[in-house]
Structures are given as C-alpha cells and as structure tokens.
Short mmCIF file of N, CA and C in Angstrom, two decimals:
data_model
loop_
_atom_site.label_atom_id
_atom_site.label_comp_id
_atom_site.label_asym_id
_atom_site.label_seq_id
_atom_site.Cartn_x
_atom_site.Cartn_y
_atom_site.Cartn_z
N THR I 1 84.98 98.22 88.44
CA THR I 1 84.05 97.52 87.58
C THR I 1 84.60 97.55 86.16
N ILE I 2 84.58 96.38 85.51
CA ILE I 2 85.00 96.27 84.12
C ILE I 2 83.75 95.97 83.29
N ILE I 3 83.56 96.76 82.25
CA ILE I 3 82.38 96.63 81.40
C ILE I 3 82.80 96.23 80.00
N ASP I 4 82.10 95.27 79.41
CA ASP I 4 82.34 94.83 78.05
C ASP I 4 82.07 95.99 77.10
N ALA I 5 83.01 96.28 76.18
CA ALA I 5 82.89 97.43 75.30
C ALA I 5 81.79 97.28 74.26
N PHE I 6 81.36 96.05 73.96
CA PHE I 6 80.34 95.84 72.93
C PHE I 6 78.94 95.69 73.52
N THR I 7 78.82 94.93 74.60
CA THR I 7 77.49 94.67 75.18
C THR I 7 77.18 95.58 76.36
N TYR I 8 78.17 96.27 76.89
CA TYR I 8 78.04 97.14 78.06
C TYR I 8 77.54 96.39 79.30
N GLU I 9 77.83 95.12 79.34
CA GLU I 9 77.51 94.32 80.52
C GLU I 9 78.72 94.30 81.45
N THR I 10 78.46 94.17 82.74
CA THR I 10 79.53 94.10 83.71
C THR I 10 80.22 92.74 83.60
N VAL I 11 81.53 92.78 83.33
CA VAL I 11 82.32 91.56 83.21
C VAL I 11 82.89 91.17 84.57
N TYR I 12 83.34 92.18 85.30
CA TYR I 12 83.96 91.93 86.61
C TYR I 12 83.74 93.15 87.49
N SER I 13 83.42 92.91 88.74
CA SER I 13 83.23 93.99 89.68
C SER I 13 83.82 93.58 91.04
N LYS I 14 84.62 94.47 91.59
CA LYS I 14 85.25 94.16 92.87
C LYS I 14 85.54 95.46 93.61
N ASN I 15 85.08 95.58 94.82
CA ASN I 15 85.41 96.72 95.68
C ASN I 15 86.54 96.29 96.59
N PHE I 16 87.75 96.68 96.26
CA PHE I 16 88.88 96.25 97.06
C PHE I 16 89.64 97.41 97.68
N LEU I 17 89.49 98.59 97.14
CA LEU I 17 90.17 99.75 97.70
C LEU I 17 89.20 100.91 97.76
N LEU I 18 89.06 101.48 98.93
CA LEU I 18 88.17 102.63 99.07
C LEU I 18 89.03 103.87 99.26
N LYS I 19 89.84 104.16 98.26
CA LYS I 19 90.76 105.29 98.30
C LYS I 19 90.46 106.20 97.12
N ARG I 20 90.92 107.41 97.22
CA ARG I 20 90.81 108.35 96.10
C ARG I 20 92.17 108.38 95.40
N PHE I 21 92.16 108.00 94.13
CA PHE I 21 93.41 107.90 93.38
C PHE I 21 93.68 109.18 92.60
N THR I 22 94.96 109.57 92.56
CA THR I 22 95.35 110.80 91.87
C THR I 22 95.93 110.55 90.50
N SER I 23 96.49 109.36 90.26
CA SER I 23 97.02 109.06 88.93
C SER I 23 96.98 107.56 88.67
N MET I 24 97.05 107.22 87.38
CA MET I 24 97.02 105.83 86.96
C MET I 24 98.00 105.66 85.80
N THR I 25 98.78 104.59 85.84
CA THR I 25 99.74 104.26 84.80
C THR I 25 99.62 102.78 84.49
N ILE I 26 99.61 102.41 83.21
CA ILE I 26 99.53 101.00 82.84
C ILE I 26 100.88 100.58 82.25
N SER I 27 101.28 99.35 82.54
CA SER I 27 102.57 98.86 82.07
C SER I 27 102.53 98.64 80.55
N PRO I 28 103.68 98.74 79.88
CA PRO I 28 103.72 98.53 78.44
C PRO I 28 103.21 97.15 77.99
N ASP I 29 103.39 96.13 78.83
CA ASP I 29 102.90 94.80 78.46
C ASP I 29 101.48 94.55 78.98
N SER I 30 100.86 95.55 79.58
CA SER I 30 99.48 95.51 80.10
C SER I 30 99.26 94.47 81.19
N SER I 31 100.30 94.05 81.87
CA SER I 31 100.14 93.04 82.91
C SER I 31 99.79 93.63 84.27
N PHE I 32 100.05 94.93 84.48
CA PHE I 32 99.70 95.57 85.75
C PHE I 32 99.41 97.04 85.55
N ILE I 33 98.68 97.59 86.51
CA ILE I 33 98.34 99.01 86.55
C ILE I 33 98.89 99.56 87.86
N ILE I 34 99.37 100.79 87.83
CA ILE I 34 99.83 101.45 89.05
C ILE I 34 98.88 102.60 89.35
N LEU I 35 98.34 102.60 90.55
CA LEU I 35 97.48 103.67 91.03
C LEU I 35 98.19 104.36 92.19
N THR I 36 98.11 105.69 92.25
CA THR I 36 98.70 106.42 93.36
C THR I 36 97.61 107.25 94.05
N THR I 37 97.83 107.51 95.33
CA THR I 37 96.89 108.32 96.10
C THR I 37 97.56 109.62 96.51
N SER I 38 96.77 110.55 97.01
CA SER I 38 97.32 111.82 97.47
C SER I 38 98.15 111.67 98.74
N SER I 39 97.98 110.57 99.44
CA SER I 39 98.77 110.33 100.65
C SER I 39 100.02 109.51 100.37
N SER I 40 100.51 109.54 99.13
CA SER I 40 101.75 108.88 98.70
C SER I 40 101.73 107.37 98.88
N GLU I 41 100.61 106.78 98.55
CA GLU I 41 100.52 105.33 98.50
C GLU I 41 100.53 104.90 97.04
N LEU I 42 101.13 103.77 96.78
CA LEU I 42 101.23 103.25 95.43
C LEU I 42 100.68 101.83 95.44
N TYR I 43 99.83 101.51 94.48
CA TYR I 43 99.25 100.18 94.36
C TYR I 43 99.60 99.60 93.01
N ILE I 44 100.17 98.39 93.01
CA ILE I 44 100.41 97.64 91.78
C ILE I 44 99.28 96.62 91.67
N ILE I 45 98.46 96.76 90.64
CA ILE I 45 97.29 95.91 90.48
C ILE I 45 97.49 95.01 89.27
N ASN I 46 97.38 93.72 89.50
CA ASN I 46 97.50 92.71 88.45
C ASN I 46 96.26 92.80 87.57
N THR I 47 96.43 92.96 86.25
CA THR I 47 95.28 93.10 85.36
C THR I 47 94.64 91.78 84.99
N PHE I 48 95.24 90.67 85.42
CA PHE I 48 94.69 89.36 85.08
C PHE I 48 93.77 88.81 86.16
N ASN I 49 94.07 89.12 87.44
CA ASN I 49 93.21 88.61 88.52
C ASN I 49 92.85 89.70 89.54
N TYR I 50 93.30 90.94 89.34
CA TYR I 50 92.96 92.10 90.16
C TYR I 50 93.46 92.01 91.60
N ASP I 51 94.42 91.15 91.87
CA ASP I 51 95.11 91.18 93.16
C ASP I 51 96.04 92.39 93.14
N PHE I 52 96.48 92.83 94.32
CA PHE I 52 97.32 94.01 94.35
C PHE I 52 98.34 93.93 95.47
N LYS I 53 99.35 94.79 95.33
CA LYS I 53 100.39 94.96 96.34
C LYS I 53 100.56 96.46 96.52
N SER I 54 100.76 96.90 97.76
CA SER I 54 100.86 98.34 98.01
C SER I 54 102.21 98.71 98.62
N TYR I 55 102.61 99.96 98.38
CA TYR I 55 103.80 100.55 98.97
C TYR I 55 103.39 101.91 99.53
N SER I 56 103.82 102.20 100.75
CA SER I 56 103.44 103.49 101.34
C SER I 56 104.56 104.10 102.18
N GLU I 57 105.77 103.62 102.07
CA GLU I 57 106.86 104.10 102.92
C GLU I 57 107.66 105.24 102.29
N PHE I 58 107.04 106.03 101.45
CA PHE I 58 107.74 107.13 100.78
C PHE I 58 107.75 108.37 101.67
N PRO I 59 108.88 109.12 101.68
CA PRO I 59 109.01 110.26 102.59
C PRO I 59 108.40 111.56 102.09
N GLY I 60 107.72 111.54 100.97
CA GLY I 60 107.13 112.77 100.43
C GLY I 60 106.00 112.44 99.47
N GLU I 61 105.71 113.37 98.60
CA GLU I 61 104.62 113.26 97.63
C GLU I 61 105.11 112.55 96.36
N ILE I 62 104.30 111.63 95.86
CA ILE I 62 104.63 110.96 94.59
C ILE I 62 104.42 111.98 93.48
N ALA I 63 105.52 112.36 92.81
CA ALA I 63 105.45 113.37 91.76
C ALA I 63 105.22 112.76 90.39
N HIS I 64 105.74 111.55 90.17
CA HIS I 64 105.65 110.95 88.83
C HIS I 64 105.98 109.47 88.92
N ILE I 65 105.42 108.70 87.99
CA ILE I 65 105.70 107.26 87.86
C ILE I 65 106.11 106.98 86.43
N GLU I 66 107.16 106.21 86.24
CA GLU I 66 107.57 105.72 84.92
C GLU I 66 107.74 104.21 85.02
N ILE I 67 107.40 103.51 83.96
CA ILE I 67 107.58 102.06 83.89
C ILE I 67 108.49 101.77 82.71
N SER I 68 109.47 100.90 82.92
CA SER I 68 110.41 100.58 81.84
C SER I 68 109.69 99.90 80.69
N SER I 69 110.29 99.96 79.51
CA SER I 69 109.67 99.40 78.31
C SER I 69 109.49 97.89 78.40
N ASN I 70 110.31 97.20 79.21
CA ASN I 70 110.15 95.76 79.37
C ASN I 70 109.28 95.41 80.58
N SER I 71 108.72 96.41 81.25
CA SER I 71 107.83 96.27 82.41
C SER I 71 108.50 95.61 83.62
N ASN I 72 109.82 95.62 83.69
CA ASN I 72 110.54 95.03 84.82
C ASN I 72 110.94 96.04 85.88
N TYR I 73 110.88 97.33 85.56
CA TYR I 73 111.29 98.37 86.51
C TYR I 73 110.20 99.43 86.60
N ILE I 74 109.93 99.86 87.82
CA ILE I 74 109.00 100.96 88.07
C ILE I 74 109.81 102.05 88.75
N PHE I 75 109.87 103.23 88.14
CA PHE I 75 110.60 104.36 88.68
C PHE I 75 109.59 105.28 89.37
N VAL I 76 109.77 105.48 90.66
CA VAL I 76 108.86 106.29 91.46
C VAL I 76 109.61 107.55 91.89
N PHE I 77 109.13 108.72 91.44
CA PHE I 77 109.76 109.99 91.75
C PHE I 77 109.00 110.64 92.89
N ILE I 78 109.73 110.93 93.97
CA ILE I 78 109.16 111.47 95.20
C ILE I 78 109.69 112.89 95.41
N LYS I 79 108.76 113.81 95.59
CA LYS I 79 109.13 115.20 95.85
C LYS I 79 109.02 115.46 97.35
N THR I 80 110.15 115.76 97.98
CA THR I 80 110.16 116.12 99.40
C THR I 80 110.28 117.64 99.49
N ASN I 81 110.46 118.16 100.69
CA ASN I 81 110.61 119.61 100.86
C ASN I 81 111.96 120.12 100.36
N THR I 82 112.94 119.24 100.19
CA THR I 82 114.28 119.69 99.81
C THR I 82 114.83 119.07 98.54
N GLU I 83 114.27 117.94 98.10
CA GLU I 83 114.86 117.28 96.93
C GLU I 83 113.86 116.39 96.21
N LEU I 84 114.27 115.97 95.00
CA LEU I 84 113.51 115.01 94.23
C LEU I 84 114.26 113.69 94.29
N LEU I 85 113.58 112.64 94.77
CA LEU I 85 114.18 111.32 94.94
C LEU I 85 113.63 110.36 93.90
N MET I 86 114.43 109.36 93.53
CA MET I 86 113.95 108.32 92.63
C MET I 86 114.11 106.97 93.33
N TYR I 87 112.98 106.29 93.53
CA TYR I 87 112.95 104.93 94.04
C TYR I 87 112.75 104.00 92.86
N ILE I 88 113.28 102.79 92.99
CA ILE I 88 113.09 101.80 91.93
C ILE I 88 112.45 100.55 92.53
N LEU I 89 111.34 100.15 91.95
CA LEU I 89 110.74 98.85 92.25
C LEU I 89 111.12 97.97 91.08
N TYR I 90 111.62 96.78 91.37
CA TYR I 90 112.08 95.93 90.28
C TYR I 90 111.51 94.53 90.41
N ASN I 91 111.42 93.88 89.29
CA ASN I 91 110.92 92.52 89.23
C ASN I 91 111.97 91.58 89.78
N GLU I 92 111.60 90.74 90.73
CA GLU I 92 112.56 89.82 91.36
C GLU I 92 113.25 88.91 90.37
N ARG I 93 112.63 88.66 89.23
CA ARG I 93 113.27 87.81 88.21
C ARG I 93 114.55 88.45 87.70
N GLU I 94 114.69 89.77 87.86
CA GLU I 94 115.88 90.48 87.40
C GLU I 94 116.96 90.56 88.46
N ASP I 95 116.70 90.06 89.65
CA ASP I 95 117.66 90.12 90.75
C ASP I 95 118.52 88.86 90.72
N HIS I 96 119.70 88.99 90.12
CA HIS I 96 120.58 87.84 89.95
C HIS I 96 121.30 87.45 91.25
N TYR I 97 121.26 88.33 92.28
CA TYR I 97 121.95 88.05 93.53
C TYR I 97 121.03 87.40 94.57
N ASN I 98 119.74 87.56 94.38
CA ASN I 98 118.80 87.06 95.38
C ASN I 98 117.72 86.24 94.67
N VAL I 99 118.06 85.05 94.30
CA VAL I 99 117.13 84.21 93.55
C VAL I 99 116.35 83.35 94.52
N LYS I 100 115.03 83.47 94.48
CA LYS I 100 114.17 82.63 95.29
C LYS I 100 112.87 82.40 94.54
N SER I 101 112.26 81.29 94.79
CA SER I 101 110.99 81.02 94.13
C SER I 101 109.86 81.58 94.97
N LEU I 102 108.83 82.03 94.32
CA LEU I 102 107.68 82.59 95.01
C LEU I 102 106.57 81.56 94.99
N MET I 103 106.14 81.14 96.17
CA MET I 103 105.04 80.18 96.26
C MET I 103 103.75 80.90 95.94
N SER I 104 102.93 80.28 95.12
CA SER I 104 101.70 80.92 94.70
C SER I 104 100.59 79.88 94.60
N TYR I 105 99.36 80.36 94.70
CA TYR I 105 98.22 79.46 94.56
C TYR I 105 98.03 79.03 93.12
N ASN I 106 98.68 79.73 92.20
CA ASN I 106 98.57 79.40 90.79
C ASN I 106 99.98 79.42 90.22
N ASN I 107 100.30 78.49 89.36
CA ASN I 107 101.66 78.36 88.87
C ASN I 107 101.99 79.26 87.69
N THR I 108 101.03 79.98 87.14
CA THR I 108 101.34 80.84 86.01
C THR I 108 101.92 82.15 86.50
N TYR I 109 102.84 82.70 85.74
CA TYR I 109 103.48 83.96 86.09
C TYR I 109 102.45 85.09 86.19
N LEU I 110 101.47 85.10 85.32
CA LEU I 110 100.50 86.18 85.29
C LEU I 110 99.67 86.27 86.56
N SER I 111 99.59 85.19 87.31
CA SER I 111 98.78 85.19 88.53
C SER I 111 99.42 85.97 89.67
N TYR I 112 100.73 86.16 89.63
CA TYR I 112 101.39 86.87 90.73
C TYR I 112 102.39 87.92 90.25
N VAL I 113 102.15 88.48 89.07
CA VAL I 113 103.06 89.49 88.52
C VAL I 113 103.18 90.70 89.45
N HIS I 114 102.13 91.07 90.15
CA HIS I 114 102.16 92.21 91.06
C HIS I 114 103.02 91.94 92.30
N SER I 115 103.14 90.69 92.69
CA SER I 115 103.91 90.33 93.89
C SER I 115 105.40 90.18 93.62
N LYS I 116 105.80 90.18 92.39
CA LYS I 116 107.20 89.98 92.05
C LYS I 116 108.04 91.25 92.18
N PHE I 117 107.41 92.39 92.47
CA PHE I 117 108.16 93.64 92.59
C PHE I 117 108.61 93.86 94.03
N LYS I 118 109.86 94.32 94.15
CA LYS I 118 110.34 94.71 95.47
C LYS I 118 111.19 95.97 95.34
N MET I 119 111.39 96.64 96.46
CA MET I 119 112.08 97.92 96.49
C MET I 119 113.59 97.72 96.42
N TYR I 120 114.24 98.46 95.53
CA TYR I 120 115.69 98.45 95.42
C TYR I 120 116.26 99.20 96.63
N TYR I 121 117.38 98.71 97.17
CA TYR I 121 117.95 99.29 98.39
C TYR I 121 118.54 100.67 98.17
N ASN I 122 118.86 101.05 96.94
CA ASN I 122 119.50 102.33 96.66
C ASN I 122 118.44 103.35 96.24
N VAL I 123 118.44 104.51 96.89
CA VAL I 123 117.54 105.61 96.53
C VAL I 123 118.39 106.70 95.90
N PHE I 124 117.97 107.21 94.76
CA PHE I 124 118.74 108.22 94.04
C PHE I 124 118.19 109.61 94.33
N SER I 125 119.07 110.53 94.70
CA SER I 125 118.71 111.93 94.86
C SER I 125 118.94 112.60 93.52
N ILE I 126 117.87 113.03 92.87
CA ILE I 126 117.97 113.56 91.51
C ILE I 126 118.39 115.02 91.52
N VAL I 127 117.62 115.89 92.16
CA VAL I 127 117.95 117.32 92.23
C VAL I 127 117.50 117.87 93.58
N ASP I 128 118.18 118.94 94.01
CA ASP I 128 117.75 119.68 95.19
C ASP I 128 116.73 120.72 94.74
N ILE I 129 115.59 120.74 95.38
CA ILE I 129 114.53 121.67 95.00
C ILE I 129 113.93 122.31 96.24
N ASN I 130 113.22 123.39 96.02
CA ASN I 130 112.44 124.05 97.08
C ASN I 130 111.00 123.56 96.98
N PRO I 131 110.25 123.63 98.06
CA PRO I 131 108.86 123.15 98.02
C PRO I 131 107.99 123.88 97.02
N ASN I 132 108.33 125.12 96.66
CA ASN I 132 107.50 125.91 95.75
C ASN I 132 107.89 125.74 94.28
N GLU I 133 108.77 124.81 93.96
CA GLU I 133 109.18 124.61 92.57
C GLU I 133 108.33 123.51 91.92
N SER I 134 107.90 123.77 90.71
CA SER I 134 107.17 122.75 89.95
C SER I 134 108.19 121.89 89.21
N VAL I 135 107.89 120.60 89.11
CA VAL I 135 108.82 119.65 88.52
C VAL I 135 108.13 118.89 87.40
N ASP I 136 108.81 118.77 86.25
CA ASP I 136 108.35 117.94 85.13
C ASP I 136 109.39 116.86 84.90
N ILE I 137 108.92 115.62 84.72
CA ILE I 137 109.81 114.47 84.56
C ILE I 137 109.40 113.71 83.31
N LYS I 138 110.35 113.44 82.43
CA LYS I 138 110.09 112.67 81.22
C LYS I 138 111.22 111.66 81.04
N MET I 139 110.85 110.45 80.64
CA MET I 139 111.84 109.42 80.38
C MET I 139 111.69 108.97 78.92
N SER I 140 112.82 108.69 78.27
CA SER I 140 112.76 108.24 76.88
C SER I 140 112.13 106.86 76.79
N LYS I 141 111.61 106.50 75.63
CA LYS I 141 110.96 105.20 75.46
C LYS I 141 111.92 104.04 75.69
N SER I 142 113.19 104.26 75.40
CA SER I 142 114.18 103.21 75.62
C SER I 142 114.65 103.16 77.07
N ASN I 143 114.20 104.11 77.88
CA ASN I 143 114.56 104.23 79.29
C ASN I 143 116.05 104.48 79.50
N SER I 144 116.71 105.06 78.52
CA SER I 144 118.14 105.34 78.65
C SER I 144 118.42 106.81 78.97
N ARG I 145 117.40 107.67 78.88
CA ARG I 145 117.55 109.09 79.19
C ARG I 145 116.41 109.54 80.09
N LEU I 146 116.75 110.40 81.03
CA LEU I 146 115.77 110.98 81.96
C LEU I 146 115.94 112.49 81.94
N LEU I 147 114.86 113.20 81.66
CA LEU I 147 114.88 114.66 81.64
C LEU I 147 114.07 115.16 82.82
N VAL I 148 114.72 115.98 83.67
CA VAL I 148 114.06 116.58 84.82
C VAL I 148 114.13 118.09 84.64
N SER I 149 112.98 118.72 84.62
CA SER I 149 112.90 120.16 84.45
C SER I 149 112.11 120.73 85.63
N TYR I 150 112.63 121.77 86.23
CA TYR I 150 111.95 122.37 87.37
C TYR I 150 112.00 123.88 87.26
N GLN I 151 110.93 124.53 87.72
CA GLN I 151 110.78 125.97 87.61
C GLN I 151 110.52 126.57 88.97
N SER I 152 111.31 127.55 89.31
CA SER I 152 111.16 128.24 90.58
C SER I 152 109.96 129.18 90.51
N ALA I 153 109.12 129.12 91.52
CA ALA I 153 107.96 130.01 91.57
C ALA I 153 108.38 131.44 91.93
N ILE I 154 109.52 131.60 92.57
CA ILE I 154 109.98 132.93 92.98
C ILE I 154 110.63 133.67 91.82
N SER I 155 111.63 133.06 91.18
CA SER I 155 112.37 133.74 90.10
C SER I 155 111.82 133.43 88.72
N ASN I 156 110.92 132.44 88.62
CA ASN I 156 110.34 131.99 87.35
C ASN I 156 111.41 131.47 86.39
N ARG I 157 112.52 131.03 86.93
CA ARG I 157 113.63 130.50 86.13
C ARG I 157 113.47 128.99 85.99
N ARG I 158 113.59 128.48 84.76
CA ARG I 158 113.46 127.04 84.48
C ARG I 158 114.85 126.44 84.30
N THR I 159 115.09 125.31 84.97
CA THR I 159 116.34 124.59 84.87
C THR I 159 116.04 123.16 84.45
N SER I 160 116.80 122.64 83.50
CA SER I 160 116.61 121.26 83.03
C SER I 160 117.91 120.49 83.16
N THR I 161 117.79 119.24 83.52
CA THR I 161 118.95 118.35 83.64
C THR I 161 118.63 117.06 82.91
N LEU I 162 119.56 116.60 82.09
CA LEU I 162 119.41 115.36 81.34
C LEU I 162 120.35 114.31 81.93
N TYR I 163 119.78 113.16 82.28
CA TYR I 163 120.56 112.07 82.86
C TYR I 163 120.64 110.91 81.88
N GLU I 164 121.78 110.24 81.89
CA GLU I 164 121.93 109.00 81.13
C GLU I 164 121.77 107.85 82.12
N ILE I 165 120.94 106.88 81.75
CA ILE I 165 120.70 105.72 82.61
C ILE I 165 121.33 104.50 81.97
N ASN I 166 122.12 103.77 82.76
CA ASN I 166 122.78 102.56 82.27
C ASN I 166 122.38 101.41 83.19
N TYR I 167 121.73 100.40 82.65
CA TYR I 167 121.27 99.25 83.43
C TYR I 167 122.37 98.24 83.68
N GLY I 168 123.43 98.27 82.88
CA GLY I 168 124.47 97.25 83.02
C GLY I 168 123.91 95.88 82.71
N GLU I 169 124.29 94.89 83.48
CA GLU I 169 123.79 93.53 83.27
C GLU I 169 122.75 93.14 84.30
N GLY I 170 122.23 94.08 85.00
CA GLY I 170 121.22 93.81 86.01
C GLY I 170 121.04 95.03 86.89
N LEU I 171 120.09 94.97 87.77
CA LEU I 171 119.77 96.11 88.60
C LEU I 171 120.93 96.55 89.49
N HIS I 172 121.73 95.63 89.97
CA HIS I 172 122.81 95.97 90.89
C HIS I 172 123.96 96.71 90.20
N GLN I 173 123.89 96.82 88.87
CA GLN I 173 124.87 97.62 88.13
C GLN I 173 124.23 98.88 87.58
N PHE I 174 123.06 99.24 88.07
CA PHE I 174 122.32 100.42 87.63
C PHE I 174 123.11 101.68 87.95
N ARG I 175 123.29 102.55 86.95
CA ARG I 175 124.04 103.80 87.13
C ARG I 175 123.31 104.94 86.43
N MET I 176 123.47 106.15 87.01
CA MET I 176 122.94 107.37 86.39
C MET I 176 124.06 108.39 86.30
N ARG I 177 124.11 109.08 85.14
CA ARG I 177 125.10 110.15 84.95
C ARG I 177 124.41 111.38 84.40
N VAL I 178 124.93 112.55 84.78
CA VAL I 178 124.40 113.82 84.25
C VAL I 178 124.97 114.04 82.89
#
C-alpha cells in the first residue's frame, strides 16, 4: 500500500506477494526496489507500475545486495556453507553481444525496467568461509572497490579483503582483482 504523505490517503494498494521479506534495497535512480526473503528469493519490483520479476535459483542464503550507481548492475552476494559467491544481474541494454528487443504492452522503458535484468553466466567466488563466520560487505559509491570482511566465531579473528572492480567496456569484460 502506498499512502500520500500529505493527505494520508491510499494512492495505490496491491496484494501481489504473500511473503515475509528480510531486506529491501532501492536503486539509485529509484526505478526499482529489490526485496529478499529468508528462503533466498529476490524480487525486482518496478516502482512505476509495481510489476515484478523474481529470482530463486541461488545455492545459499542471500547475504547482501548492492546496486551500481547507474542502476544497470545488481550484485547479489550468496553465503553458502563453504564460500561467499557473487552473482550479477545486469540490464540487457548493457549486453552488447546479445541485442534483442523486448516486446511490451507499453513502449516506455519505465514500464518494463524490472524485466530487463538477466543473470550473468559467470559466478564469482569471493572468499572461502565457514558457516559460523559473519560476513560484512561494502561497495564504494563508484562501484570500483569491494570490501569483504569476515570474522570467525571460533578464533574471533577478523580478515578483510579489498577487491578492485573493472567494468571494461561492458559486462563481458568485467574483472575483479585483489
């Protein structure tokens, strides 16, 4: 339900998902919201028409979500029993190798912004971790640096790793370095 901030009247109400959400992230350009559930489901919700697209094929728990400053990349960090993985959802407009038009009931880009994301074929293994380690993930505003810090519950030792992210000229030239 969306309520007008001045009149407190209901502007829009829609029951479309009967799930319990654990986190919410809004894109820098405010065109979509990402909701995650405890069962590792991710929903991209269009803020203009409230349509959505879901992803649920992750092999572990969603630990963190980051959205690039240009809102074209969604970085999904998955914590498994042995490692921290990074999946990338990217806007099809950025895929220079697979150009196709998306048929839509409305011709404006804002009407189908949630449907333009697809999963990148490459999954990055960030660090090897134990199930009892807590993980903190931070990305710089320019999306060129990624800091992963994890603490062992057994030894109480904290380890941090800083990665450099290079986008190249498109997603297919995406590289990460320690």
